[in-house]
Coordinates of C-alpha atoms in Angstrom, one line a residue:
X640 CA -42.9 34.8 36.4
X641 CA -41.2 38.0 37.7
X642 CA -41.5 41.0 35.5
X643 CA -38.2 41.8 33.7
X644 CA -36.4 45.0 34.9
X645 CA -35.8 47.7 32.3
X646 CA -32.7 49.8 32.2
X647 CA -34.5 52.8 33.6
X648 CA -35.4 50.8 36.7
X649 CA -31.8 50.2 37.7
X650 CA -30.8 51.3 41.2
X651 CA -27.5 52.7 42.3
X652 CA -26.4 49.2 43.1
X653 CA -24.3 48.1 40.1
X654 CA -24.9 44.9 38.3
X655 CA -21.7 42.8 38.2
X656 CA -20.4 39.8 36.2
X657 CA -17.5 37.4 36.3
X658 CA -16.4 34.0 35.1
X659 CA -17.2 31.3 37.7
X660 CA -14.9 28.9 35.9
X661 CA -11.2 29.1 35.4
X662 CA -9.4 30.4 32.3
X663 CA -7.8 28.0 29.9
X664 CA -8.9 25.4 27.3
X665 CA -12.2 23.9 28.3
X666 CA -15.6 22.9 26.9
X667 CA -17.8 25.2 29.0
X668 CA -17.3 28.6 30.7
X669 CA -19.9 29.9 33.2
X670 CA -20.4 33.6 33.4
X671 CA -22.3 34.8 36.5
X672 CA -24.4 38.0 36.7
X673 CA -25.8 39.6 39.8
X674 CA -27.6 42.9 40.4
X675 CA -30.8 44.9 39.7
X676 CA -30.3 44.9 35.9
X677 CA -29.8 41.2 35.6
X678 CA -33.3 40.6 34.1
X679 CA -33.0 43.4 31.6
X680 CA -29.5 42.2 30.5
X681 CA -30.5 38.6 30.2
X682 CA -33.7 39.5 28.3
X683 CA -31.7 41.7 26.0
X684 CA -29.2 38.9 25.1
X685 CA -31.7 36.0 25.0
X686 CA -34.9 37.6 23.8
X687 CA -36.9 36.6 26.9
X688 CA -36.5 35.3 30.4
X689 CA -36.7 31.5 30.9
X690 CA -38.7 30.1 33.9
X691 CA -36.8 30.7 37.1
X692 CA -34.1 28.1 38.0
X693 CA -34.7 26.1 34.8
X694 CA -31.9 25.9 32.1
X695 CA -32.9 27.0 28.6
X696 CA -30.8 26.8 25.4
X697 CA -30.8 30.2 23.7
X698 CA -28.9 32.1 21.0
X699 CA -27.3 35.1 22.7
X700 CA -27.5 38.2 20.4
X701 CA -26.1 41.7 20.8
X702 CA -26.2 44.5 18.2
X703 CA -27.7 42.1 15.6
X704 CA -24.8 39.6 16.0
X705 CA -25.0 36.1 17.4
X706 CA -22.5 35.8 20.2
X707 CA -23.0 32.1 21.1
X708 CA -25.5 29.4 21.7
X709 CA -25.6 28.9 25.4
X710 CA -27.6 27.5 28.3
X711 CA -29.0 30.3 30.4
X712 CA -30.5 30.3 33.9
X713 CA -32.6 33.1 35.5
X714 CA -32.2 33.2 39.3
X715 CA -34.4 35.9 40.8
X716 CA -33.7 37.1 44.3
X717 CA -33.8 36.5 47.1
X718 CA -33.4 32.8 46.2
X719 CA -29.9 33.2 44.7
X720 CA -26.4 33.0 45.9
X721 CA -26.1 36.8 46.4
X722 CA -29.7 37.3 47.4
X723 CA -30.1 39.6 44.3
X724 CA -31.6 38.9 40.9
X725 CA -28.9 36.8 39.2
X726 CA -28.3 34.9 36.0
X727 CA -25.8 32.4 34.6
X728 CA -24.6 32.0 31.1
X729 CA -23.1 28.6 30.3
X730 CA -21.0 29.5 27.2
X731 CA -18.6 27.7 25.0
X732 CA -15.2 28.4 26.5
X733 CA -13.4 29.9 23.6
X734 CA -11.6 33.1 24.5
X735 CA -13.2 35.1 21.7
X736 CA -16.7 34.1 22.9
X737 CA -15.9 35.0 26.5
X738 CA -14.5 38.3 25.4
X739 CA -17.5 39.2 23.1
X740 CA -20.0 38.3 25.8
X741 CA -18.1 40.3 28.4
X742 CA -18.1 43.4 26.1
X743 CA -21.9 42.9 25.5
X744 CA -22.5 42.8 29.3
X745 CA -20.6 46.0 29.8
X746 CA -22.4 47.8 27.0
X747 CA -25.7 46.7 28.6
X748 CA -24.8 48.3 32.0
X749 CA -22.9 45.7 33.9
X750 CA -19.3 45.9 35.2
X751 CA -16.7 43.3 36.0
X752 CA -16.9 42.1 39.6
X753 CA -14.1 42.8 42.1
X754 CA -12.5 40.0 44.0
X755 CA -14.9 38.4 46.4
X756 CA -17.7 40.8 45.5
X757 CA -20.3 38.0 44.8
X758 CA -19.7 36.5 48.3
X759 CA -19.6 39.9 49.9
X760 CA -23.1 40.6 48.5
X761 CA -24.3 37.3 49.8
X762 CA -23.1 38.3 53.3
X763 CA -24.7 41.7 53.0
X764 CA -28.0 40.1 52.0
X765 CA -27.9 37.7 54.9
X766 CA -27.4 34.6 52.7
X767 CA -24.1 33.8 54.4
X768 CA -22.4 35.0 57.6
X769 CA -18.7 35.9 57.6
X770 CA -17.6 32.5 58.8
X771 CA -19.4 30.8 55.9
X772 CA -18.0 33.3 53.5
X773 CA -14.5 32.5 54.7
X774 CA -15.3 28.8 54.2
X775 CA -16.2 29.4 50.6
X776 CA -12.7 30.9 50.0
X777 CA -11.1 28.0 51.8
X778 CA -13.1 25.5 49.8
X779 CA -11.9 27.1 46.5
X780 CA -8.3 26.9 47.8
X781 CA -8.5 23.4 49.3
X782 CA -5.5 21.2 48.4
X783 CA -6.2 18.2 50.7
X784 CA -9.2 16.1 51.6
X785 CA -9.0 17.3 55.2
X786 CA -9.1 20.9 54.0
X787 CA -12.1 20.1 51.8
X788 CA -14.0 18.5 54.6
X789 CA -13.3 21.2 57.0
X790 CA -14.3 24.0 54.6
X791 CA -17.6 22.2 53.7
X792 CA -18.4 21.8 57.4
X793 CA -17.8 25.5 58.1
X794 CA -19.7 26.5 55.0
X795 CA -22.6 24.4 56.3
X796 CA -22.6 26.5 59.5
X797 CA -21.1 24.3 62.2
X798 CA -18.7 27.0 63.4
X799 CA -21.4 29.6 63.1
X800 CA -23.8 27.5 65.2
X801 CA -21.2 27.2 68.0
X802 CA -20.5 31.0 68.1
X803 CA -24.1 32.0 67.7
X804 CA -24.9 29.7 70.6
X805 CA -22.3 31.4 72.8
X806 CA -23.7 34.8 71.7
X807 CA -27.3 33.8 72.7
X808 CA -26.1 32.7 76.1
X809 CA -24.1 35.9 76.5
X810 CA -27.2 37.9 75.5
X811 CA -29.1 36.2 78.3
X812 CA -26.4 37.0 80.8
X813 CA -26.3 40.6 79.7
X814 CA -30.1 40.9 80.0
X815 CA -29.9 39.7 83.6
X816 CA -27.1 42.2 84.3
X817 CA -29.0 45.1 82.8
X818 CA -32.0 44.2 85.0
X819 CA -29.8 44.3 88.1
X820 CA -28.5 47.7 87.1
X821 CA -31.7 49.4 85.9
X822 CA -34.2 47.8 88.3
X823 CA -32.3 47.5 91.6
X824 CA -35.6 47.8 93.7
X825 CA -37.4 45.0 91.8
X826 CA -37.7 41.8 93.7
X827 CA -35.4 39.8 91.5
X828 CA -34.3 36.4 92.9
X829 CA -31.1 36.6 94.9
X830 CA -29.6 33.8 92.9
X831 CA -29.7 35.8 89.6
X832 CA -26.3 37.4 90.1
X833 CA -24.8 34.0 91.2
X834 CA -26.2 32.3 88.1
X835 CA -24.9 35.2 86.0
X836 CA -21.4 34.8 87.2
X837 CA -21.6 31.0 86.9
X838 CA -22.6 31.3 83.3
X839 CA -19.7 33.8 82.7
X840 CA -17.3 31.3 84.1
X841 CA -18.7 28.5 82.0
X842 CA -18.6 30.5 78.8
X843 CA -15.0 31.6 79.5
X844 CA -14.0 28.0 80.1
X845 CA -15.6 26.8 76.9
X846 CA -13.9 29.5 74.9
X847 CA -10.5 28.8 76.5
X848 CA -10.8 25.1 75.6
X849 CA -11.8 26.0 72.1
X850 CA -8.7 28.2 71.7
X851 CA -6.5 25.3 72.7
X852 CA -7.7 23.3 69.7
X853 CA -5.3 23.9 66.8
X854 CA -6.8 21.4 64.4
X855 CA -8.5 23.9 62.2
X856 CA -5.5 26.2 61.7
X857 CA -3.3 23.2 61.1
X858 CA -5.6 21.7 58.5
X859 CA -6.0 25.0 56.7
X860 CA -2.4 26.3 56.8
X861 CA -0.4 23.1 57.3
X862 CA 2.2 22.1 59.9
X863 CA 5.6 23.7 59.7
X864 CA 8.4 21.2 60.3
X865 CA 12.0 22.6 60.4
X866 CA 15.0 20.4 59.7
X867 CA 18.0 21.8 61.6
X868 CA 21.4 20.7 62.6
X869 CA 25.1 21.0 61.9
X870 CA 26.5 21.3 58.3
X871 CA 26.7 18.1 56.3
X872 CA 24.6 16.1 58.8
X873 CA 22.1 15.1 56.1
X874 CA 19.4 17.7 56.3
X875 CA 19.0 18.2 52.6
X876 CA 19.2 14.5 52.0
X877 CA 16.3 14.0 54.5
X878 CA 14.3 16.7 52.8
X879 CA 14.7 15.0 49.4
X880 CA 13.9 11.6 50.8
X881 CA 10.7 12.8 52.5
X882 CA 9.3 14.7 49.6
X883 CA 10.4 12.2 47.0
X884 CA 12.4 14.4 44.7
X885 CA 15.6 16.5 44.6
X886 CA 14.3 19.7 46.1
X887 CA 17.7 20.6 47.7
X888 CA 21.3 20.3 46.4
X889 CA 23.3 17.6 48.2
X890 CA 27.1 17.7 48.1
X891 CA 29.9 16.6 50.4
X892 CA 30.9 20.2 50.9
X893 CA 29.7 21.7 54.2
X894 CA 27.6 24.8 54.0
X895 CA 25.9 24.1 50.7
X896 CA 22.5 25.3 52.0
X897 CA 22.8 29.1 52.6
X898 CA 19.1 29.9 52.8
X899 CA 15.9 28.1 53.9
X900 CA 14.3 25.7 51.3
X901 CA 10.6 25.1 51.7
X902 CA 8.7 22.1 50.3
X903 CA 5.1 21.2 50.9
X904 CA 4.5 17.5 51.7
X905 CA 1.3 15.6 52.3
X906 CA 1.2 13.2 55.3
X907 CA -2.0 11.4 56.3
X908 CA -4.1 14.1 54.5
X909 CA -2.4 17.0 56.2
X910 CA 0.0 19.4 54.5
X911 CA 3.4 19.6 56.2
X912 CA 5.7 22.5 55.2
X913 CA 9.2 21.0 55.4
X914 CA 12.0 23.7 55.7
X915 CA 15.6 22.7 55.2
X916 CA 17.9 25.3 56.9
X917 CA 21.5 26.3 56.8
X918 CA 24.0 24.2 58.9
X919 CA 24.5 25.6 62.4
X920 CA 28.1 26.4 63.2
X921 CA 30.5 29.2 64.0
X922 CA 31.5 31.0 60.8
X923 CA 33.2 34.2 59.6
X924 CA 31.4 34.0 56.2
X925 CA 28.8 36.9 56.2
X926 CA 26.4 35.2 53.9
X927 CA 26.5 31.9 55.8
X928 CA 26.1 33.7 59.1
X929 CA 22.9 35.3 57.8
X930 CA 21.7 31.9 56.7
X931 CA 22.3 30.6 60.2
X932 CA 20.4 33.5 61.8
X933 CA 17.5 32.8 59.5
X934 CA 17.7 29.1 60.4
X935 CA 17.3 29.9 64.1
X936 CA 14.3 32.1 63.4
X937 CA 12.6 29.2 61.6
X938 CA 13.4 27.0 64.6
X939 CA 11.7 29.5 66.9
X940 CA 8.6 29.6 64.8
X941 CA 8.3 25.9 63.9
X942 CA 5.4 23.7 64.9
X943 CA 8.0 20.9 65.2
X944 CA 11.8 20.8 64.8
X945 CA 13.7 17.8 63.5
X946 CA 17.2 18.2 65.1
X947 CA 19.6 16.1 63.1
X948 CA 22.7 14.9 64.7
X949 CA 25.5 12.8 63.0
X950 CA 28.3 10.6 64.1
X951 CA 30.1 12.1 67.1
X952 CA 27.6 14.9 67.5
X953 CA 26.4 15.4 71.0
X954 CA 25.0 18.9 70.7
X955 CA 22.1 19.8 73.0
X956 CA 18.6 19.5 71.4
X957 CA 17.6 22.8 69.8
X958 CA 14.1 23.1 71.3
X959 CA 12.3 21.4 74.2
X960 CA 9.8 19.5 71.9
X961 CA 12.3 18.9 69.1
X962 CA 12.6 15.4 67.7
X963 CA 16.2 14.3 67.9
X964 CA 17.1 12.4 64.8
X965 CA 20.4 10.4 64.5
X966 CA 21.5 10.2 60.8
X967 CA 23.9 7.8 59.1
X968 CA 23.1 5.0 61.5
X969 CA 25.0 2.7 59.2
X970 CA 28.1 4.3 60.8
X971 CA 27.0 5.1 64.4
X972 CA 23.8 3.6 66.0
X973 CA 21.2 5.9 67.5
X974 CA 21.2 6.6 71.2
X975 CA 18.3 6.2 73.6
X976 CA 15.7 8.8 72.9
X977 CA 16.8 9.4 69.3
X978 CA 15.2 8.3 66.1
X979 CA 17.8 6.5 63.8
X980 CA 17.6 7.0 60.1
X981 CA 19.5 6.6 56.9
X982 CA 18.3 8.2 53.7
X983 CA 19.5 5.7 51.1
X984 CA 16.2 3.9 51.0
X985 CA 12.5 4.4 51.9
X986 CA 12.9 1.9 54.7
X987 CA 15.7 4.0 56.2
X988 CA 13.4 6.9 57.0
X989 CA 10.3 4.8 57.9
X990 CA 10.8 5.3 61.7
X991 CA 10.8 9.0 61.3
X992 CA 7.7 9.0 59.0
X993 CA 5.9 6.9 61.7
X994 CA 6.9 9.5 64.4
X995 CA 5.7 12.4 62.2
X996 CA 2.5 10.5 61.5
X997 CA 1.9 10.1 65.3
X998 CA 2.5 13.9 65.7
X999 CA -0.2 14.6 63.1
X1000 CA -2.6 12.2 64.7
X1001 CA -2.1 13.7 68.2
X1002 CA -2.6 17.2 66.9
X1003 CA -5.6 16.3 64.9
X1004 CA -7.4 14.1 67.4
X1005 CA -11.1 14.4 67.0
X1006 CA -13.1 16.5 69.5
X1007 CA -16.8 17.2 69.6
X1008 CA -16.6 20.9 68.9
X1009 CA -15.7 22.2 65.4
X1010 CA -12.2 23.8 65.3
X1011 CA -11.5 27.5 64.6
X1012 CA -9.7 27.9 61.3
X1013 CA -8.2 31.5 61.1
X1014 CA -6.2 33.9 63.1
X1015 CA -9.2 36.3 63.0
X1016 CA -11.3 33.8 64.8
X1017 CA -8.6 33.3 67.5
X1018 CA -8.2 37.0 68.0
X1019 CA -12.0 37.6 68.3
X1020 CA -12.4 34.7 70.8
X1021 CA -9.5 35.8 72.9
X1022 CA -11.0 39.3 73.0
X1023 CA -14.4 38.0 74.1
X1024 CA -12.9 35.7 76.7
X1025 CA -10.8 38.6 78.1
X1026 CA -13.8 40.8 78.4
X1027 CA -15.7 38.0 80.2
X1028 CA -12.8 37.6 82.7
X1029 CA -12.8 41.4 83.3
X1030 CA -16.6 41.3 83.8
X1031 CA -16.3 38.7 86.5
X1032 CA -13.8 40.8 88.5
X1033 CA -15.5 44.2 87.8
X1034 CA -16.0 46.3 91.0
X1035 CA -19.3 47.8 89.8
X1036 CA -22.3 46.4 88.0
X1037 CA -22.1 49.1 85.3
X1038 CA -18.5 48.1 84.5
X1039 CA -19.5 44.5 84.4
X1040 CA -22.4 45.3 82.0
X1041 CA -20.0 47.2 79.7
X1042 CA -17.5 44.3 79.7
X1043 CA -20.3 41.9 78.8
X1044 CA -21.4 44.1 75.9
X1045 CA -17.9 44.2 74.6
X1046 CA -17.6 40.5 74.8
X1047 CA -20.9 40.0 72.9
X1048 CA -19.7 42.5 70.3
X1049 CA -16.4 40.6 69.8
X1050 CA -18.4 37.4 69.2
X1051 CA -20.8 39.2 66.9
X1052 CA -17.9 40.4 64.7
X1053 CA -16.9 36.8 64.1
X1054 CA -20.1 36.1 62.3
X1055 CA -20.9 39.6 61.2
X1056 CA -24.0 39.7 63.5
X1057 CA -24.1 42.4 66.1
X1058 CA -27.8 42.9 67.0
X1059 CA -28.9 45.4 69.6
X1060 CA -32.6 44.8 69.0
X1061 CA -32.2 41.1 69.9
X1062 CA -30.7 42.2 73.3
X1063 CA -33.7 44.4 73.9
X1064 CA -36.1 41.6 73.1
X1065 CA -34.3 39.4 75.5
X1066 CA -34.4 41.9 78.3
X1067 CA -38.1 42.7 78.0
X1068 CA -39.1 39.1 77.2
X1069 CA -37.4 37.5 80.2
X1070 CA -38.3 40.0 82.9
X1071 CA -41.7 41.4 83.5
X1072 CA -40.5 45.0 83.1
X1073 CA -43.1 47.7 82.7
X1074 CA -45.9 45.6 84.2

């Protein structure tokens, strides 16, 4: 068993603690502890350390007072979530117990953790990369089954493996380029540069294809669907019918909706953000005019627009890929190219639901590669691809080498791995330099 750490052995790295379970009425609350004083603190509270990674029932005492009877776990580093010495206290979840244990931890030298600090330490210790850390946050916030599955896959490293594979291939390309620059008199094969440029083209193409895939961002953030059209055409009625409750006020008076109303709705396991907007018309009312301006901004940013038209309405479709929906078809039938609905019964909106379901299936079609999930990933990959493109058109080898280095650095920032030593190992391992 590892020797317990005394208070005098503590380093400058603070020992932190936090609840790993939510607040509220419950049977059990889990308090996590991580840092160099974890063993000392756990031994002070429980009398002695249990065997590593085995739960033990102990009475927790501080200043001569019993705080609780709890299950404790001793998790010595580096085999812990953070890579540091860690512990867990499985307490009874009464607020008074949690508060008294927290006060005892502070008095023994620990401090409350900052948001994300446990996972940040895991990244710094190499237990997780940045992509996996982001997946942990996504898993905690997951609202749908699709979000859960995507976050679990990313936490398991599928996206990291893809990006690290690209980094390794780019490292090989850069090693070849450095050899061409530094050893021009060596008898390197003539096809080295041709192969180098071919691999750059292949990597750039794979990154471009990956950037076209929106599945990950849609799964994580949802699909924004804006309902737009003239006043009193049935926009609010459609919003209520789709989400299944009265989210928007419906009256016969035109212009009831002055500002956008947003409702989250689940369809085929994907979150759709439905936005009901102000009716589009000419108006002298300042408040209504501002609502119309906001409606058009939502239309411009939407993933899909439902352009509602009513009897006698022949307005041009608001956006090129907008779905034109004819409402009140009990009065006027839908025209060719339109979806006809009426909102008085579930059957009346079934055709539109089917169309939206097809949109989701088309956007979420399965591909072999895992999808990127955040704007940070997209920005990093776009930067790496742009550097690759500049490398292929660079007029001098030195500029090409610099562009390749910048591309590799952009990829490395995605996972948090930017390793110069690995590049040197590749250079000296692949070519017989210094023979």
